[in-house]
Every structure is written in structure tokens, then in C-alpha cells.
Amino acid sequence: MTMATDNSITVKFFARLREELDTTTLTVEAQPGLTAGQLLRSLATKGGSWAQLDGEQPVMIAVNQVMTKPDRALQPGDEVAFFPPVTGG
Amino acid sequence: MTMATDNSITVKFFARLREELDTTTLTVEAQPGLTAGQLLRSLATKGGSWAQLDGEQPVMIAVNQVMTKPDRALQPGDEVAFFPPVTGG
Amino acid sequence: MIRVQQQDFDPAEEYRALRNSGSGTGAIATFTGLVRDSGDLSGVTGLFLEHYPGMTEQVIEGLVLEASRRWDVRDARIIHRVGSLALADQIVFVGVCSAHRGDAFAACEFIMDALKTSAPFWKKEITGDTEHWVEQKAADLDRTQSWD
Amino acid sequence: MIRVQQQDFDPAEEYRALRNSGSGTGAIATFTGLVRDSGDLSGVTGLFLEHYPGMTEQVIEGLVLEASRRWDVRDARIIHRVGSLALADQIVFVGVCSAHRGDAFAACEFIMDALKTSAPFWKKEITGDTEHWVEQKAADLDRTQSWD
């Protein structure tokens, strides 16, 4: 069992992305200066269905449950979420 | 008992006008070319509270239950109504 | 469905009827007006509502037709009370259902605005032992004209 | 009052709560969204609604605060369902009460419009044995931006 360290960032996916990536949550290490957009592009390099994260479709970003832009720098302990444009109501 | 003839026009009053004139309905004789506005001004010549019909306060006019302008000519059998601006809802 | 009546109404019944208007209905907008304590006067304890029987129903039917020409309206239900009303009583209900939410909101608000300036209802405010016929508001005329 | 829930709701209960918000309330506007048979696809038989627990409630609270800054809002009640819904099921309720009708309509429509473009809900349409994640509509974004 790996304990999440103080240095980890939780990443969540929702809706079509959650299904296509077959991933609800993953944990990454925080790195100084890493932005949400950079994290997204680094995940895209996993290839396969992950490649779509690199600009193919619009991806919305929330950090700590607040919508944000890709240039937002991530801190250890942050909760980052990536999801398609919302369609409720 | 006076029967309303084919030549009569029914005049109705509502709300503040009905109360101040102490009149719900009256009957007048139709006259060729008489307009709703002329009827209103002729009623104003009765004096007393009737004088207000001569432009003192806005009076709305309906003929046969459809809102109309003062230049509308009246026909025998018409139902004319005079009332203050409406305030429902 | 247009009703002018002395008795109270139940918005839940009207909502149920709107909801049952068919599988294409995706949006229901409703409005209810209540007697509140300050109108032209403050300390209002009740209202008396007069109307012009016959003409009222015709005018409201015309407003519903006009709304149906402008927007997708699957059904519209309008109730307006007359007679003596107490503080917090329901006065008026307008409910519209449509395929789309924008149409439901627009048609509901249009009917409500137009009803205030063109349907022959008159309100008298009662405050204790004084009575006062409510004056038409310029703002209400402006709201109605904004739909032209 | 903001609720995100799987179970159905009763608009009549919400209306009663809005009506009891005080003697200054003169206007109650409500909106209910229903599952209809044609969305992105035709022949829709049901929906699946996903959301982002925690964030959803925060976003909606923010919308109510923003509406209260812009208009007279005495009370607002918002319910959004998640999970599996069938044709004609109720999806969402927004109810607002105010002293004035213009404020009640505006705040209700603003919250509903903004909810569609900024609250983290996602709709999947089900038609028989196919599923389709609904795409965000440019028209919905336009409606929300029209409030800016």
C-alpha cells in the first residue's frame, strides 16, 4: 500500500473522459511550477485514449473544485479535475 | 319599463370611475357619426364627478370588449366601456 | 386554460396539467403573484379586485395566442382571482410549458407583463379602514412595450 | 436551499416553502426541466446524469449569491437530480421568490441559464441500447453570456 504523501496531487476525471480513460482518480507527484495545463499535456503523452487530452477536444479544468484556466500552478495537496464542457440543467 | 331599442348603446363603468360616478351601466341613444370620445365628453357635461371624464384623468375605452381609440364611431347595439388604466396581475 | 374566479387555486394542480402535456415538453415556467404588505401604500391588509367579465377572458386568450405565435408554447394555464383577497393570498398564476426553457420563460413573462397592462382588472388596496385604487405604473407599461 | 439528489422532488413542496418566506413576497417564479424525447438524439428513452460532488453545490451557491447581488431575492430553492432518469422525469427545479415579478423572473432564469454552463453536471442520453454523452450547446453559452 502506497500512502499519499504531502507532495501528491489528486486528479479526477468525469463523464465522457472518465469513461474513455477508464479512470476516475489518479495521484501524481507535485512539481514546482507545474501548471494544470502542463499536467494535462503530460497525461496526453501516455498515448491511446489519453492522447485526446492534448487539445483534440475541449477539456475544462477545476482546481480544488473551482473552475480555472490551464496556467494555474498546482500546489501539493491540490485536487485537480478534468472534464468535458458541462451539460446539466 | 323602457325596452332598450335597436338604436341604443350600452355604456359601462368600472373601478374608480364606477364608484365616483355611482354608475355601473347606462343606456344612450346612438347618433350617426358619434364617436366614443364624443360620448365621453358629452357625459362630462353632466357636471359634478362626471366632469373628470373630460381629460382630467386618463380614461380607457373599450367597444364591444375590445380596447379602442376615442375616434371609434359607435353603432347601435354597441357596448362601450370607460375605465381607468388597468392594474391587475 | 384561462380562468377568472373568486376562489383560491392550487399551483400544484396546474403544474401537473402542464407536465402531462406530452413527451415533447422539456420546460415548465410558472409565475404566481401574491398580495404583499406594501404596494402603493404600506401596511396593506387586503385587496379588492374588480374585472370586466367577458372582456377579461378575451384579452387573455389573445395574449396566449400572441405568445404562441412568438414562442414554442405546448400549453398555457392562466388563473386570475377577483373579489376580496387577504395579505399573502394568491392573486394570479401563469404557467407555460414548452420544448425549450428559453421559450417557456419568455412566454410566461410576456403573458404576465401584458396581462398587467392590457387585461381589464383593477386593484383596490385596503389598509385597515382606508381604501385606495391602485394607479397604473409607468414601469409596467415600459415592461410591456419592451416586448414589442 | 440547494439539493443534488437521485430521488424525485415535488415542486409543490418547494413552492410552499417559497410562499412562506414572508409578507414582503409578491412574486414567485419557478422553472422545472423534464426529460424529453428529443435532445441531441431523437427517441430518447432516458438519461444518466453524472456530477462532481462538492463542487456542484459550491457552484450553485455562488450562482444564488450572484443572483441576490443583482436582484431582490427573498429565497431561492434549487434541486438537481443525478443518476438514471426516465422519459418525462423531472430533472431540475429552480424557484425564486421576490417582492417584485421582474426580479423573480430574472433571478430564476439567470440561475437556470448559468447552471447549464457552469455547474459540473453531465448528461448522457439513452436511446434503446445506445448511449451518447450530450454535447454542450453554443446557444447555452450565448444565453449565459447575455447576463454579463
Tab-separated table of C-alpha atoms in Angstrom:
chain	number	residue	atom	x	y	z
A	1	MET	CA	0.000	0.000	0.000
A	2	THR	CA	1.292	3.429	-1.004
A	3	MET	CA	0.345	6.269	1.309
A	4	ALA	CA	-0.425	9.536	-0.472
A	5	THR	CA	2.384	11.817	0.629
A	6	ASP	CA	2.052	15.528	1.383
A	7	ASN	CA	3.565	16.036	-2.037
A	8	SER	CA	0.787	14.428	-4.049
A	9	ILE	CA	-1.890	15.913	-6.302
A	10	THR	CA	-5.196	14.113	-6.799
A	11	VAL	CA	-6.515	14.073	-10.372
A	12	LYS	CA	-10.176	13.333	-11.141
A	13	PHE	CA	-11.975	12.682	-14.403
A	14	PHE	CA	-15.679	12.906	-15.136
A	15	ALA	CA	-18.277	11.856	-17.684
A	16	ARG	CA	-17.031	11.007	-21.195
A	17	LEU	CA	-13.391	11.472	-20.149
A	18	ARG	CA	-13.811	9.197	-17.119
A	19	GLU	CA	-15.296	6.532	-19.364
A	20	GLU	CA	-12.860	6.821	-22.260
A	21	LEU	CA	-9.783	6.933	-19.992
A	22	ASP	CA	-11.328	4.262	-17.778
A	23	THR	CA	-10.043	6.302	-14.841
A	24	THR	CA	-11.914	8.011	-12.028
A	25	THR	CA	-8.979	9.181	-9.933
A	26	LEU	CA	-5.219	9.067	-10.081
A	27	THR	CA	-2.444	10.551	-7.969
A	28	VAL	CA	0.601	12.399	-9.323
A	29	GLU	CA	3.616	13.967	-7.628
A	30	ALA	CA	3.568	17.754	-7.372
A	31	GLN	CA	6.447	19.516	-9.100
A	32	PRO	CA	7.443	23.138	-8.533
A	33	GLY	CA	5.772	25.387	-11.102
A	34	LEU	CA	3.723	22.613	-12.713
A	35	THR	CA	0.512	24.091	-14.144
A	36	ALA	CA	-2.809	22.328	-14.680
A	37	GLY	CA	-2.339	22.667	-18.445
A	38	GLN	CA	1.144	21.110	-18.304
A	39	LEU	CA	-0.212	18.220	-16.242
A	40	LEU	CA	-2.930	17.705	-18.855
A	41	ARG	CA	-0.391	17.596	-21.697
A	42	SER	CA	1.894	15.256	-19.766
A	43	LEU	CA	-1.041	12.865	-19.265
A	44	ALA	CA	-1.700	13.054	-23.026
A	45	THR	CA	1.743	11.512	-23.692
A	46	LYS	CA	0.502	8.229	-22.192
A	47	GLY	CA	-0.980	7.681	-25.663
A	48	GLY	CA	-4.091	5.692	-26.555
A	49	SER	CA	-7.283	7.386	-25.414
A	50	TRP	CA	-5.144	9.719	-23.261
A	51	ALA	CA	-3.893	11.452	-26.431
A	52	GLN	CA	-7.230	13.303	-26.717
A	53	LEU	CA	-6.201	15.409	-23.683
A	54	ASP	CA	-3.787	17.301	-25.918
A	55	GLY	CA	-6.222	19.763	-27.424
A	56	GLU	CA	-8.268	17.410	-29.589
A	57	GLN	CA	-11.460	18.139	-27.615
A	58	PRO	CA	-12.149	20.954	-25.178
A	59	VAL	CA	-11.238	19.935	-21.619
A	60	MET	CA	-12.418	22.008	-18.664
A	61	ILE	CA	-10.248	22.256	-15.567
A	62	ALA	CA	-11.158	22.727	-11.903
A	63	VAL	CA	-8.624	23.068	-9.100
A	64	ASN	CA	-9.946	22.460	-5.600
A	65	GLN	CA	-13.467	22.436	-7.069
A	66	VAL	CA	-13.213	25.886	-8.672
A	67	MET	CA	-13.108	26.291	-12.456
A	68	THR	CA	-9.715	27.569	-13.550
A	69	LYS	CA	-7.511	28.294	-16.561
A	70	PRO	CA	-4.686	26.000	-17.757
A	71	ASP	CA	-1.970	28.374	-16.487
A	72	ARG	CA	-2.963	27.775	-12.853
A	73	ALA	CA	0.080	26.478	-10.917
A	74	LEU	CA	-0.574	23.373	-8.826
A	75	GLN	CA	0.326	23.008	-5.151
A	76	PRO	CA	0.901	19.819	-3.189
A	77	GLY	CA	-2.457	18.616	-1.863
A	78	ASP	CA	-4.465	20.154	-4.700
A	79	GLU	CA	-7.425	18.328	-6.211
A	80	VAL	CA	-7.407	18.784	-9.990
A	81	ALA	CA	-10.346	17.723	-12.155
A	82	PHE	CA	-10.503	17.394	-15.922
A	83	PHE	CA	-13.877	17.084	-17.628
A	84	PRO	CA	-15.816	17.843	-20.825
A	85	PRO	CA	-17.906	21.028	-21.076
A	86	VAL	CA	-20.832	20.681	-18.664
A	87	THR	CA	-24.340	19.788	-19.876
A	88	GLY	CA	-26.656	19.785	-16.860
A	89	GLY	CA	-29.916	21.597	-16.272
B	1	MET	CA	-90.487	49.828	-18.212
B	2	THR	CA	-88.413	51.117	-21.125
B	3	MET	CA	-87.288	48.498	-23.593
B	4	ALA	CA	-83.790	49.037	-24.960
B	5	THR	CA	-84.448	49.840	-28.615
B	6	ASP	CA	-82.313	48.678	-31.518
B	7	ASN	CA	-80.953	52.210	-31.501
B	8	SER	CA	-79.416	52.122	-28.025
B	9	ILE	CA	-75.804	51.957	-26.880
B	10	THR	CA	-74.916	50.401	-23.522
B	11	VAL	CA	-72.282	52.270	-21.502
B	12	LYS	CA	-70.389	50.582	-18.655
B	13	PHE	CA	-68.069	51.977	-15.989
B	14	PHE	CA	-65.545	50.127	-13.867
B	15	ALA	CA	-63.426	50.509	-10.744
B	16	ARG	CA	-62.731	54.065	-9.537
B	17	LEU	CA	-64.955	55.557	-12.276
B	18	ARG	CA	-67.846	53.228	-11.395
B	19	GLU	CA	-67.548	54.286	-7.748
B	20	GLU	CA	-67.076	58.013	-8.285
B	21	LEU	CA	-69.884	58.257	-10.869
B	22	ASP	CA	-72.004	55.888	-8.793
B	23	THR	CA	-72.963	54.257	-12.086
B	24	THR	CA	-72.382	50.726	-13.358
B	25	THR	CA	-74.356	50.899	-16.609
B	26	LEU	CA	-76.372	53.432	-18.539
B	27	THR	CA	-78.039	53.461	-21.932
B	28	VAL	CA	-77.754	56.255	-24.518
B	29	GLU	CA	-79.250	56.721	-27.950
B	30	ALA	CA	-76.938	56.067	-30.890
B	31	GLN	CA	-76.409	59.059	-33.183
B	32	PRO	CA	-74.933	58.890	-36.679
B	33	GLY	CA	-71.172	59.507	-36.555
B	34	LEU	CA	-70.970	59.686	-32.736
B	35	THR	CA	-67.527	58.564	-31.590
B	36	ALA	CA	-66.581	57.023	-28.235
B	37	GLY	CA	-64.569	60.156	-27.429
B	38	GLN	CA	-67.513	62.447	-28.201
B	39	LEU	CA	-69.783	60.327	-25.993
B	40	LEU	CA	-67.231	60.622	-23.193
B	41	ARG	CA	-67.111	64.428	-23.499
B	42	SER	CA	-70.891	64.687	-23.654
B	43	LEU	CA	-71.128	62.673	-20.429
B	44	ALA	CA	-68.599	65.086	-18.852
B	45	THR	CA	-71.082	67.969	-19.352
B	46	LYS	CA	-73.358	66.417	-16.698
B	47	GLY	CA	-71.002	68.139	-14.235
B	48	GLY	CA	-70.111	67.039	-10.708
B	49	SER	CA	-67.938	63.922	-10.653
B	50	TRP	CA	-68.776	63.426	-14.361
B	51	ALA	CA	-66.603	66.432	-15.240
B	52	GLN	CA	-63.471	64.304	-14.719
B	53	LEU	CA	-64.322	62.435	-17.939
B	54	ASP	CA	-63.183	65.477	-19.919
B	55	GLY	CA	-59.475	64.780	-19.892
B	56	GLU	CA	-58.702	65.352	-16.223
B	57	GLN	CA	-57.610	61.727	-15.733
B	58	PRO	CA	-56.771	59.128	-18.348
B	59	VAL	CA	-59.850	57.123	-19.343
B	60	MET	CA	-59.501	53.897	-21.328
B	61	ILE	CA	-62.188	52.934	-23.795
B	62	ALA	CA	-63.391	49.511	-24.941
B	63	VAL	CA	-66.072	48.974	-27.591
B	64	ASN	CA	-67.652	45.518	-27.648
B	65	GLN	CA	-64.974	44.390	-25.181
B	66	VAL	CA	-62.029	45.391	-27.354
B	67	MET	CA	-59.760	48.283	-26.374
B	68	THR	CA	-60.151	51.160	-28.819
B	69	LYS	CA	-59.207	54.775	-29.515
B	70	PRO	CA	-61.540	57.726	-28.885
B	71	ASP	CA	-62.176	58.267	-32.631
B	72	ARG	CA	-64.005	54.941	-32.926
B	73	ALA	CA	-67.526	55.579	-34.313
B	74	LEU	CA	-70.317	53.902	-32.337
B	75	GLN	CA	-73.036	51.741	-33.883
B	76	PRO	CA	-76.481	50.952	-32.462
B	77	GLY	CA	-76.181	47.902	-30.169
B	78	ASP	CA	-72.561	48.621	-29.232
B	79	GLU	CA	-71.323	48.063	-25.674
B	80	VAL	CA	-68.985	50.897	-24.703
B	81	ALA	CA	-66.910	50.750	-21.512
B	82	PHE	CA	-64.984	53.554	-19.840
B	83	PHE	CA	-62.441	52.716	-17.153
B	84	PRO	CA	-59.176	53.794	-15.515
B	85	PRO	CA	-55.864	52.283	-16.681
B	86	VAL	CA	-55.842	48.617	-15.674
B	87	THR	CA	-53.905	47.380	-12.645
B	88	GLY	CA	-54.292	43.596	-12.434
B	89	GLY	CA	-51.699	40.872	-12.190
C	1	MET	CA	-56.930	27.109	-19.905
C	2	ILE	CA	-57.989	30.535	-18.681
C	3	ARG	CA	-59.976	31.062	-15.500
C	4	VAL	CA	-61.153	34.209	-13.728
C	5	GLN	CA	-62.526	33.238	-10.328
C	6	GLN	CA	-63.115	34.327	-6.738
C	7	GLN	CA	-61.893	31.089	-5.157
C	8	ASP	CA	-58.281	30.233	-4.479
C	9	PHE	CA	-56.273	27.968	-6.788
C	10	ASP	CA	-53.608	25.289	-6.335
C	11	PRO	CA	-50.461	25.851	-8.432
C	12	ALA	CA	-49.600	22.148	-7.935
C	13	GLU	CA	-52.709	21.124	-9.909
C	14	GLU	CA	-51.816	23.488	-12.729
C	15	TYR	CA	-48.236	22.204	-12.749
C	16	ARG	CA	-49.484	18.618	-13.017
C	17	ALA	CA	-51.624	19.511	-16.019
C	18	LEU	CA	-48.693	21.264	-17.716
C	19	ARG	CA	-46.421	18.317	-17.025
C	20	ASN	CA	-48.876	15.965	-18.708
C	21	SER	CA	-48.898	17.951	-21.939
C	22	GLY	CA	-46.828	15.377	-23.868
C	23	SER	CA	-43.403	13.818	-24.288
C	24	GLY	CA	-42.023	16.837	-26.166
C	25	THR	CA	-42.320	19.037	-23.052
C	26	GLY	CA	-38.917	19.762	-21.560
C	27	ALA	CA	-39.531	23.009	-19.706
C	28	ILE	CA	-42.221	24.391	-17.420
C	29	ALA	CA	-42.101	28.001	-16.229
C	30	THR	CA	-44.632	29.268	-13.713
C	31	PHE	CA	-45.329	32.572	-12.028
C	32	THR	CA	-47.540	33.237	-9.017
C	33	GLY	CA	-48.387	36.683	-7.693
C	34	LEU	CA	-49.230	37.170	-4.002
C	35	VAL	CA	-50.810	40.015	-2.026
C	36	ARG	CA	-47.919	41.728	-0.276
C	37	ASP	CA	-47.866	44.234	2.540
C	38	SER	CA	-46.631	47.213	0.569
C	39	GLY	CA	-47.971	48.326	-2.788
C	40	ASP	CA	-48.914	51.954	-3.487
C	41	LEU	CA	-49.431	52.107	0.272
C	42	SER	CA	-47.589	50.345	3.074
C	43	GLY	CA	-49.381	48.260	5.686
C	44	VAL	CA	-51.699	46.707	3.111
C	45	THR	CA	-54.070	44.239	4.780
C	46	GLY	CA	-56.043	43.159	1.718
C	47	LEU	CA	-57.092	43.818	-1.860
C	48	PHE	CA	-60.323	44.083	-3.748
C	49	LEU	CA	-60.082	43.053	-7.400
C	50	GLU	CA	-62.660	44.086	-9.973
C	51	HIS	CA	-62.764	42.958	-13.602
C	52	TYR	CA	-64.777	43.297	-16.805
C	53	PRO	CA	-66.404	39.884	-17.257
C	54	GLY	CA	-66.177	38.602	-20.791
C	55	MET	CA	-63.602	41.102	-21.974
C	56	THR	CA	-61.022	39.811	-19.492
C	57	GLU	CA	-61.128	36.264	-20.850
C	58	GLN	CA	-60.974	37.503	-24.460
C	59	VAL	CA	-57.933	39.678	-23.767
C	60	ILE	CA	-56.070	36.853	-22.018
C	61	GLU	CA	-56.897	34.432	-24.861
C	62	GLY	CA	-55.403	36.966	-27.248
C	63	LEU	CA	-52.228	37.159	-25.147
C	64	VAL	CA	-51.852	33.370	-25.184
C	65	LEU	CA	-52.312	33.323	-28.979
C	66	GLU	CA	-49.721	36.074	-29.352
C	67	ALA	CA	-47.267	34.167	-27.114
C	68	SER	CA	-47.871	31.001	-29.164
C	69	ARG	CA	-47.053	32.872	-32.359
C	70	ARG	CA	-43.758	34.090	-30.900
C	71	TRP	CA	-42.554	31.043	-29.000
C	72	ASP	CA	-42.963	27.275	-28.777
C	73	VAL	CA	-45.888	27.016	-26.328
C	74	ARG	CA	-47.265	23.499	-25.738
C	75	ASP	CA	-49.799	24.625	-23.181
C	76	ALA	CA	-50.516	27.685	-21.069
C	77	ARG	CA	-52.651	27.916	-17.944
C	78	ILE	CA	-53.708	31.265	-16.534
C	79	ILE	CA	-55.790	31.961	-13.442
C	80	HIS	CA	-56.654	35.403	-12.100
C	81	ARG	CA	-58.662	35.891	-8.945
C	82	VAL	CA	-61.210	38.652	-8.366
C	83	GLY	CA	-63.085	39.871	-5.295
C	84	SER	CA	-61.684	40.275	-1.781
C	85	LEU	CA	-58.204	38.955	-1.049
C	86	ALA	CA	-56.183	38.956	2.172
C	87	LEU	CA	-52.482	39.541	2.766
C	88	ALA	CA	-50.347	36.705	1.313
C	89	ASP	CA	-53.265	35.349	-0.756
C	90	GLN	CA	-52.516	34.124	-4.257
C	91	ILE	CA	-53.728	36.595	-6.919
C	92	VAL	CA	-52.577	35.288	-10.268
C	93	PHE	CA	-50.979	32.202	-11.827
C	94	VAL	CA	-49.336	31.929	-15.240
C	95	GLY	CA	-47.808	28.597	-16.262
C	96	VAL	CA	-46.332	27.722	-19.651
C	97	CYS	CA	-44.785	24.506	-20.928
C	98	SER	CA	-42.553	24.228	-23.956
C	99	ALA	CA	-39.902	22.044	-25.545
C	100	HIS	CA	-37.251	24.619	-24.586
C	101	ARG	CA	-36.536	26.599	-21.460
C	102	GLY	CA	-35.978	29.952	-23.177
C	103	ASP	CA	-39.412	29.757	-24.790
C	104	ALA	CA	-41.109	28.743	-21.534
C	105	PHE	CA	-39.549	31.669	-19.621
C	106	ALA	CA	-40.211	34.221	-22.373
C	107	ALA	CA	-43.835	33.212	-22.982
C	108	CYS	CA	-44.597	33.114	-19.233
C	109	GLU	CA	-43.081	36.538	-18.577
C	110	PHE	CA	-44.632	38.067	-21.709
C	111	ILE	CA	-48.140	36.885	-20.738
C	112	MET	CA	-47.660	38.127	-17.164
C	113	ASP	CA	-46.346	41.545	-18.273
C	114	ALA	CA	-49.049	42.034	-20.913
C	115	LEU	CA	-51.769	40.890	-18.529
C	116	LYS	CA	-50.812	43.709	-16.149
C	117	THR	CA	-51.241	46.414	-18.788
C	118	SER	CA	-53.987	45.139	-21.074
C	119	ALA	CA	-56.375	42.841	-19.191
C	120	PRO	CA	-59.270	44.752	-17.565
C	121	PHE	CA	-58.563	44.113	-13.881
C	122	TRP	CA	-58.440	46.831	-11.243
C	123	LYS	CA	-56.935	46.523	-7.793
C	124	LYS	CA	-58.054	48.398	-4.717
C	125	GLU	CA	-55.662	48.304	-1.776
C	126	ILE	CA	-57.134	48.104	1.705
C	127	THR	CA	-55.127	49.287	4.701
C	128	GLY	CA	-57.163	48.999	7.880
C	129	ASP	CA	-60.195	51.176	7.156
C	130	THR	CA	-58.919	53.121	4.132
C	131	GLU	CA	-59.215	52.063	0.515
C	132	HIS	CA	-57.167	53.169	-2.457
C	133	TRP	CA	-57.496	52.290	-6.148
C	134	VAL	CA	-54.024	51.357	-7.327
C	135	GLU	CA	-52.551	53.597	-10.032
C	136	GLN	CA	-51.038	52.050	-13.165
C	137	LYS	CA	-47.244	52.098	-13.031
C	138	ALA	CA	-45.153	53.603	-15.810
C	139	ALA	CA	-42.691	50.754	-15.187
C	140	ASP	CA	-45.376	48.196	-16.047
C	141	LEU	CA	-46.123	49.940	-19.343
C	142	ASP	CA	-42.393	50.037	-20.088
C	143	ARG	CA	-42.062	46.307	-19.412
C	144	THR	CA	-44.921	45.521	-21.769
C	145	GLN	CA	-43.585	47.782	-24.502
C	146	SER	CA	-40.180	46.112	-24.218
C	147	TRP	CA	-41.771	43.020	-25.854
C	148	ASP	CA	-42.854	44.976	-28.985
D	1	MET	CA	-31.751	25.634	-0.267
D	2	ILE	CA	-29.663	23.628	-2.715
D	3	ARG	CA	-30.015	19.882	-3.158
D	4	VAL	CA	-28.336	17.407	-5.510
D	5	GLN	CA	-30.081	14.069	-5.234
D	6	GLN	CA	-31.060	10.861	-7.001
D	7	GLN	CA	-34.644	10.802	-5.786
D	8	ASP	CA	-37.509	12.716	-7.349
D	9	PHE	CA	-38.764	16.008	-5.914
D	10	ASP	CA	-42.152	17.683	-5.505
D	11	PRO	CA	-42.317	21.234	-6.906
D	12	ALA	CA	-45.424	21.821	-4.768
D	13	GLU	CA	-43.348	21.432	-1.578
D	14	GLU	CA	-40.752	23.887	-2.867
D	15	TYR	CA	-43.483	26.342	-3.843
D	16	ARG	CA	-44.972	26.154	-0.341
D	17	ALA	CA	-41.603	26.942	1.209
D	18	LEU	CA	-41.114	29.920	-1.128
D	19	ARG	CA	-44.608	31.188	-0.383
D	20	ASN	CA	-43.881	31.146	3.349
D	21	SER	CA	-40.821	33.359	3.009
D	22	GLY	CA	-42.521	36.438	4.495
D	23	SER	CA	-45.133	39.130	3.938
D	24	GLY	CA	-42.890	41.085	1.555
D	25	THR	CA	-43.035	38.322	-1.048
D	26	GLY	CA	-45.183	39.303	-4.003
D	27	ALA	CA	-43.793	37.137	-6.771
D	28	ILE	CA	-42.721	33.512	-7.152
D	29	ALA	CA	-41.129	32.280	-10.375
D	30	THR	CA	-40.347	28.608	-10.848
D	31	PHE	CA	-38.760	26.507	-13.554
D	32	THR	CA	-38.813	22.734	-13.912
D	33	GLY	CA	-36.874	20.801	-16.533
D	34	LEU	CA	-38.143	17.414	-17.723
D	35	VAL	CA	-36.542	14.583	-19.714
D	36	ARG	CA	-37.943	14.919	-23.228
D	37	ASP	CA	-37.905	12.542	-26.152
D	38	SER	CA	-35.566	14.504	-28.361
D	39	GLY	CA	-32.273	16.053	-27.297
D	40	ASP	CA	-29.067	15.564	-29.287
D	41	LEU	CA	-30.764	12.363	-30.447
D	42	SER	CA	-34.428	11.613	-31.137
D	43	GLY	CA	-36.228	8.726	-29.491
D	44	VAL	CA	-34.586	9.360	-26.122
D	45	THR	CA	-35.827	6.851	-23.542
D	46	GLY	CA	-33.788	8.001	-20.576
D	47	LEU	CA	-30.845	9.968	-19.236
D	48	PHE	CA	-27.908	9.288	-16.989
D	49	LEU	CA	-26.706	12.316	-15.049
D	50	GLU	CA	-23.233	12.483	-13.517
D	51	HIS	CA	-21.920	15.292	-11.311
D	52	TYR	CA	-18.876	16.376	-9.336
D	53	PRO	CA	-19.942	16.042	-5.688
D	54	GLY	CA	-18.921	19.017	-3.592
D	55	MET	CA	-18.068	21.284	-6.487
D	56	THR	CA	-21.642	21.207	-7.795
D	57	GLU	CA	-23.106	22.564	-4.570
D	58	GLN	CA	-20.414	25.272	-4.319
D	59	VAL	CA	-21.029	26.462	-7.874
D	60	ILE	CA	-24.786	26.651	-7.367
D	61	GLU	CA	-24.347	28.540	-4.073
D	62	GLY	CA	-22.212	31.030	-5.973
D	63	LEU	CA	-24.939	31.476	-8.598
D	64	VAL	CA	-27.544	32.169	-5.918
D	65	LEU	CA	-25.255	34.744	-4.269
D	66	GLU	CA	-24.657	36.399	-7.642
D	67	ALA	CA	-28.416	36.485	-8.345
D	68	SER	CA	-29.002	38.004	-4.889
D	69	ARG	CA	-26.490	40.746	-5.622
D	70	ARG	CA	-28.251	41.629	-8.872
D	71	TRP	CA	-31.909	41.316	-7.902
D	72	ASP	CA	-34.231	41.315	-4.903
D	73	VAL	CA	-34.186	37.606	-3.968
D	74	ARG	CA	-36.042	36.671	-0.772
D	75	ASP	CA	-35.374	32.969	-1.132
D	76	ALA	CA	-34.181	30.566	-3.811
D	77	ARG	CA	-34.607	26.792	-3.928
D	78	ILE	CA	-32.653	24.668	-6.374
D	79	ILE	CA	-32.799	20.909	-6.855
D	80	HIS	CA	-30.853	18.952	-9.463
D	81	ARG	CA	-31.212	15.209	-9.862
D	82	VAL	CA	-28.386	12.815	-10.756
D	83	GLY	CA	-28.297	9.143	-11.749
D	84	SER	CA	-30.702	7.342	-14.052
D	85	LEU	CA	-33.815	9.180	-15.208
D	86	ALA	CA	-36.659	8.055	-17.460
D	87	LEU	CA	-38.580	9.909	-20.145
D	88	ALA	CA	-40.743	12.703	-18.657
D	89	ASP	CA	-38.938	12.552	-15.303
D	90	GLN	CA	-38.195	15.804	-13.535
D	91	ILE	CA	-34.503	16.778	-13.792
D	92	VAL	CA	-34.122	20.200	-12.254
D	93	PHE	CA	-36.109	22.750	-10.250
D	94	VAL	CA	-35.270	26.420	-9.735
D	95	GLY	CA	-37.668	28.559	-7.682
D	96	VAL	CA	-37.174	32.178	-6.635
D	97	CYS	CA	-39.354	34.499	-4.588
D	98	SER	CA	-39.061	38.262	-4.535
D	99	ALA	CA	-41.007	41.420	-3.765
D	100	HIS	CA	-41.302	42.103	-7.499
D	101	ARG	CA	-42.115	39.972	-10.511
D	102	GLY	CA	-39.326	41.272	-12.739
D	103	ASP	CA	-36.735	40.295	-10.143
D	104	ALA	CA	-38.262	36.855	-9.601
D	105	PHE	CA	-38.258	36.082	-13.339
D	106	ALA	CA	-34.754	37.453	-13.936
D	107	ALA	CA	-33.134	35.686	-10.982
D	108	CYS	CA	-34.844	32.363	-11.799
D	109	GLU	CA	-33.814	32.469	-15.463
D	110	PHE	CA	-30.286	33.661	-14.661
D	111	ILE	CA	-29.706	30.807	-12.198
D	112	MET	CA	-31.107	28.266	-14.659
D	113	ASP	CA	-29.009	29.578	-17.571
D	114	ALA	CA	-25.801	29.769	-15.527
D	115	LEU	CA	-26.390	26.348	-14.004
D	116	LYS	CA	-26.401	24.846	-17.515
D	117	THR	CA	-22.992	26.259	-18.400
D	118	SER	CA	-21.095	26.364	-15.117
D	119	ALA	CA	-22.329	23.640	-12.755
D	120	PRO	CA	-20.453	20.337	-13.177
D	121	PHE	CA	-23.264	18.073	-14.394
D	122	TRP	CA	-23.029	15.855	-17.458
D	123	LYS	CA	-25.933	14.265	-19.267
D	124	LYS	CA	-25.820	11.015	-21.167
D	125	GLU	CA	-28.767	10.318	-23.448
D	126	ILE	CA	-30.017	6.758	-23.725
D	127	THR	CA	-31.972	5.642	-26.792
D	128	GLY	CA	-32.827	1.977	-26.568
D	129	ASP	CA	-29.405	0.309	-26.300
D	130	THR	CA	-27.173	3.200	-27.396
D	131	GLU	CA	-25.709	5.868	-25.152
D	132	HIS	CA	-24.459	9.321	-26.073
D	133	TRP	CA	-22.827	11.986	-23.914
D	134	VAL	CA	-24.646	15.247	-24.677
D	135	GLU	CA	-22.501	17.992	-26.240
D	136	GLN	CA	-22.576	21.495	-24.774
D	137	LYS	CA	-24.651	23.846	-26.930
D	138	ALA	CA	-23.268	27.121	-28.242
D	139	ALA	CA	-26.750	28.548	-27.644
D	140	ASP	CA	-26.481	27.759	-23.923
D	141	LEU	CA	-23.155	29.579	-23.684
D	142	ASP	CA	-24.665	32.555	-25.524
D	143	ARG	CA	-27.621	32.670	-23.117
D	144	THR	CA	-25.309	32.706	-20.112
D	145	GLN	CA	-23.053	35.367	-21.584
D	146	SER	CA	-26.096	37.547	-22.282
D	147	TRP	CA	-26.348	38.095	-18.484
D	148	ASP	CA	-22.804	39.546	-18.252
